[in-house]
mmCIF file of C-alpha atoms in Angstrom:
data_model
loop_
_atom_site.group_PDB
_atom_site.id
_atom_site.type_symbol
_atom_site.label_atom_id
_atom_site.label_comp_id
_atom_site.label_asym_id
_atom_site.label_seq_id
_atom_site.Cartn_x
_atom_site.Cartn_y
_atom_site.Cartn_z
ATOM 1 C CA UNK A 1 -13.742 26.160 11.416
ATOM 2 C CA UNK A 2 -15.349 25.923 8.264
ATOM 3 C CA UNK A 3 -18.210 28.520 7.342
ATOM 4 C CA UNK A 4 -19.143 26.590 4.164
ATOM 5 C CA UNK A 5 -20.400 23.274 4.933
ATOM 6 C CA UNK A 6 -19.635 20.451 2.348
ATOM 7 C CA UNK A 7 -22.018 17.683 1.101
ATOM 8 C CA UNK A 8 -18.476 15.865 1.217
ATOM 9 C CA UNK A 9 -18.024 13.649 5.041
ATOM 10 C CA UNK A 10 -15.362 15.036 7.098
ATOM 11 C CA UNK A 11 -13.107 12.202 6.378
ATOM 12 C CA UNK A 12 -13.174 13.259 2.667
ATOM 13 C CA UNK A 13 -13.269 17.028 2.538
ATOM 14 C CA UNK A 14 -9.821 16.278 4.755
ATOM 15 C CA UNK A 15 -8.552 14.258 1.963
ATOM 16 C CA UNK A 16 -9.889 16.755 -0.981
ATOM 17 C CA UNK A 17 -8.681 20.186 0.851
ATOM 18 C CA UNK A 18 -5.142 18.691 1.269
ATOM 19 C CA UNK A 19 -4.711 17.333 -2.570
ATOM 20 C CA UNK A 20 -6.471 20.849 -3.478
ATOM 21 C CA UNK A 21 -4.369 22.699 -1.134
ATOM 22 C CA UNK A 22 -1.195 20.650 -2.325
ATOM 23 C CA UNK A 23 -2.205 21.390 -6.052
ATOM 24 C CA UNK A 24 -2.603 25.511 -5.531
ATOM 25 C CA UNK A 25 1.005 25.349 -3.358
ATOM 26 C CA UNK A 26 2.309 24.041 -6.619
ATOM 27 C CA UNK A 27 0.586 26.267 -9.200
ATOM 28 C CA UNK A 28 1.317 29.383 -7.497
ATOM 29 C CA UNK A 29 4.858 28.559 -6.891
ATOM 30 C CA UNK A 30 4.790 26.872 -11.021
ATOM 31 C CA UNK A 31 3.353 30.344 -11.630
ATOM 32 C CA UNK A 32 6.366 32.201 -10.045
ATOM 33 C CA UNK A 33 9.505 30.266 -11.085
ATOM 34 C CA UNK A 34 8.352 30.650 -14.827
ATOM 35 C CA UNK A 35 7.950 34.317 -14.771
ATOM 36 C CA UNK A 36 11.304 34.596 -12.532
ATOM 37 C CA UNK A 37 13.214 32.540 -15.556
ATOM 38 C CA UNK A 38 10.538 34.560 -18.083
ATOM 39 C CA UNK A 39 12.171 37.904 -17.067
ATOM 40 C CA UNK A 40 15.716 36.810 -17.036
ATOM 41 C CA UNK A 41 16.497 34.392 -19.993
ATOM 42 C CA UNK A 42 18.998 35.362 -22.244
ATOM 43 C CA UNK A 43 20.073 33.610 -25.499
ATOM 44 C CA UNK A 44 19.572 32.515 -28.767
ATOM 45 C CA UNK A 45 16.442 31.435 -28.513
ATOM 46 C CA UNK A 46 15.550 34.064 -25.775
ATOM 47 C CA UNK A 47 12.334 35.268 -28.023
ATOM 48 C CA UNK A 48 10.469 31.426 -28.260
ATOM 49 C CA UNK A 49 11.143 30.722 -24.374
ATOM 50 C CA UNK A 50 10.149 33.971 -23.589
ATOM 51 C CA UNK A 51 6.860 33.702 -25.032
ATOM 52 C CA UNK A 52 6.427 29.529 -23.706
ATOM 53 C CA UNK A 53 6.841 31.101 -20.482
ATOM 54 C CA UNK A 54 4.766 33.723 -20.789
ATOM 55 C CA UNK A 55 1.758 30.348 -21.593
ATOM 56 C CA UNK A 56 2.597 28.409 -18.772
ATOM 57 C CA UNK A 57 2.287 31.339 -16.310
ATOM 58 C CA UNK A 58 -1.233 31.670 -18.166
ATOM 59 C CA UNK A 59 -2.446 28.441 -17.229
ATOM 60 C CA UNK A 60 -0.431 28.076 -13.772
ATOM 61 C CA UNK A 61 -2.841 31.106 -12.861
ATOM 62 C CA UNK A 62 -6.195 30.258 -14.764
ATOM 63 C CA UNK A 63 -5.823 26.578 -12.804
ATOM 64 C CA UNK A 64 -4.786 28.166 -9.508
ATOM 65 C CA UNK A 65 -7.689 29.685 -9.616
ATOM 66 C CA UNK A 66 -9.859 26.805 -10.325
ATOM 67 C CA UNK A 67 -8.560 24.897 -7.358
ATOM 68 C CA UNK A 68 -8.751 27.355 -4.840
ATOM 69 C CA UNK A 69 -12.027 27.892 -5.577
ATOM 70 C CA UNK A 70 -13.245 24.826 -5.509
ATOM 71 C CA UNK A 71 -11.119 24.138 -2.243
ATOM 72 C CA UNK A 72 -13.626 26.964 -1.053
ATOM 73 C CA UNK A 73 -16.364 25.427 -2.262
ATOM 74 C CA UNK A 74 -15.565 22.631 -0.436
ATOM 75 C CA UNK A 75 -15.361 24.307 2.847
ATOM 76 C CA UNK A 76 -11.708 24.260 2.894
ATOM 77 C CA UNK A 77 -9.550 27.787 3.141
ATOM 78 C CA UNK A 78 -7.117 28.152 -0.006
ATOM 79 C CA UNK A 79 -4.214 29.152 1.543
ATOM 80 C CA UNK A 80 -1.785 31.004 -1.021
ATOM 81 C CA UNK A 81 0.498 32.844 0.597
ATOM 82 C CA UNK A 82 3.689 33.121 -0.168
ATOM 83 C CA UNK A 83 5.153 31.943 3.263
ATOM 84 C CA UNK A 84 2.891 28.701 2.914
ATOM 85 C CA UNK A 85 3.971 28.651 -1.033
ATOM 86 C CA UNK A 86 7.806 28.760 0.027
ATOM 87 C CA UNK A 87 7.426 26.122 2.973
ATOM 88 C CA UNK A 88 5.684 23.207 0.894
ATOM 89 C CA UNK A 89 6.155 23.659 -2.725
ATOM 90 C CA UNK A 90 7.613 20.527 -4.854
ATOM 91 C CA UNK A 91 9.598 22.978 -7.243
ATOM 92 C CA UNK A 92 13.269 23.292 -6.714
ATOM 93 C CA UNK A 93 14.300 26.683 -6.341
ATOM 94 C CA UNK A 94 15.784 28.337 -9.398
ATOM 95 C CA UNK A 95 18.990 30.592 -9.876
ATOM 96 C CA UNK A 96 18.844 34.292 -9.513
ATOM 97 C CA UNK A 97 20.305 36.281 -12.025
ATOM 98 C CA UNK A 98 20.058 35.935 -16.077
ATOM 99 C CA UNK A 99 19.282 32.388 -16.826
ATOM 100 C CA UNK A 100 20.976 30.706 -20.327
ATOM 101 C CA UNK A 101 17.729 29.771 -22.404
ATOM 102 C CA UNK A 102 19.058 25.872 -22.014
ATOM 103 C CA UNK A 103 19.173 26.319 -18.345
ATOM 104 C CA UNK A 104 15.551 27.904 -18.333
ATOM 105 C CA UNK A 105 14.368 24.756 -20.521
ATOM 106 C CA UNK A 106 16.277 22.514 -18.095
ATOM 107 C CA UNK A 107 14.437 24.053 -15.163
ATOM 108 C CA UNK A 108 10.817 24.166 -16.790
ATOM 109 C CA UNK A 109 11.724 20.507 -17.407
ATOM 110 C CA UNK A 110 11.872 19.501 -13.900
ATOM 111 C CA UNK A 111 9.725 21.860 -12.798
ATOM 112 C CA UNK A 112 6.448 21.237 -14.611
ATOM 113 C CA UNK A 113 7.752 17.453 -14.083
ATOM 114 C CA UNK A 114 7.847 17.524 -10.830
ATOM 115 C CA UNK A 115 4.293 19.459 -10.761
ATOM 116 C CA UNK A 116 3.321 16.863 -12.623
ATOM 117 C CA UNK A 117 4.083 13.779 -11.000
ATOM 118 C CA UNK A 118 2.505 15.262 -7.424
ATOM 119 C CA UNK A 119 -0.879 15.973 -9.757
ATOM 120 C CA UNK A 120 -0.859 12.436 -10.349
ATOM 121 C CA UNK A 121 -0.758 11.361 -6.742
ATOM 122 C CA UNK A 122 -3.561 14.006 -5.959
ATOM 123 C CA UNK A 123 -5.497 12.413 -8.729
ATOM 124 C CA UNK A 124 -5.198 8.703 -7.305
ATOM 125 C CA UNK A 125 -5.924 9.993 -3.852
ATOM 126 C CA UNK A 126 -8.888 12.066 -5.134
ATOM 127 C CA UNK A 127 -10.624 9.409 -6.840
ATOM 128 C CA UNK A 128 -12.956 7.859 -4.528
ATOM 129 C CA UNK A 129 -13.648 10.318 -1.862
ATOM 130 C CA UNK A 130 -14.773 13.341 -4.857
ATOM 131 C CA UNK A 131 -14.276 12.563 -8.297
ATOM 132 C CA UNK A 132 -15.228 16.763 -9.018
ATOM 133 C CA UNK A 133 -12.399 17.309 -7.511
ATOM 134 C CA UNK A 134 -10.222 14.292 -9.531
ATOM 135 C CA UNK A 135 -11.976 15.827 -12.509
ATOM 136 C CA UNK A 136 -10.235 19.036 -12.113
ATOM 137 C CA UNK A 137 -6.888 17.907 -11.363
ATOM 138 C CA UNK A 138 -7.324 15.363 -14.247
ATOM 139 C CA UNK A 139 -7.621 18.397 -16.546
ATOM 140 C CA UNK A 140 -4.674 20.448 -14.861
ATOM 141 C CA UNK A 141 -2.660 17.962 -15.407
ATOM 142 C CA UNK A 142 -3.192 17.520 -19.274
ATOM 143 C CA UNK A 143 -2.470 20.924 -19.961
ATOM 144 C CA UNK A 144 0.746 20.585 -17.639
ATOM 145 C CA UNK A 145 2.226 17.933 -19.441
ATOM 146 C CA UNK A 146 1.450 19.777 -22.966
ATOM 147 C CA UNK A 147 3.808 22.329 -20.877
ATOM 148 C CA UNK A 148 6.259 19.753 -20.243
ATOM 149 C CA UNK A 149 6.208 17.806 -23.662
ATOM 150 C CA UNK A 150 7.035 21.363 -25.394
ATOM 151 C CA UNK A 151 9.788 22.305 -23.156
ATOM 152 C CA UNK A 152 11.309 19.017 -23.532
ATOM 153 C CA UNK A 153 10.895 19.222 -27.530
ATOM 154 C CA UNK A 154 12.237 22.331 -26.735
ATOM 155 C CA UNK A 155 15.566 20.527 -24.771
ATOM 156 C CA UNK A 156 16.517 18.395 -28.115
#
């Protein structure tokens, strides 16, 4: 049931709500593994990746936000919670414990890549059927892949 009704057919709010839905699963969880590896990097260069973490938990939440509102707006429950976030996330978990500040570039690597590359197939799939919604993941993605070019400048 949906209590706010869409200018957007059925057909396409069904298409929107599951790239938008898709997109939050990932942010939250982006949002998550970054301040897990935040609090428990150690090494030499604990202090820069420390504070790059600190920026892509920033934006993982300010864009989180952005999506599940417009999901709402949309007529389409956000659903966030963490038993929905665990169950279809496309991050690989990350180890517990303290975290070598290599290892915590290598993860932010494939993490944000892997964000990344499931952005872009929300993006394709959001094109026709509401390009508001394309607009927004458009501009997600950018400032992932800012993420991901600095943690791989970050690798070398």
């Amino acid at each position: 049931m949906s209590v706010v009704k869409s200018t957007l057919s059925d057909e396409a709010r069904g298409i929107v709500g599951s790239a938008l839905q898709g997109a939050l699963v990932d942010l939250v969880d982006l949002s998550l593994v970054a301040k897990q590896v935040h609090w428990n990097v150690v090494g030499p260069r604990f202090r820069s990746v420390h504070l790059q973490l600190d920026e892509v938990v920033a934006s993982a939440r300010t864009h989180m936000d952005t999506v599940a509102e417009r999901a709402a707006a949309i007529g389409v429950s956000p659903d966030g919670r963490a038993a929905t976030v665990a169950k279809t996330s496309g991050i690989n978990e990350v180890q517990d414990g303290w975290v070598k500040d290599g290892d915590v570039v290598r993860a932010m690597v494939n993490a944000l890549g892997a964000v990344i590359g499931r952005m872009r197939e929300r993006i394709i799939a959001t094109d026709e059927p509401d390009p508001v919604t394309q607009d927004i993941l458009i501009g997600l993605t950018a400032d992932l892949e800012k993420h991901h070019w600095m943690f791989q400048a970050e690798a070398h």
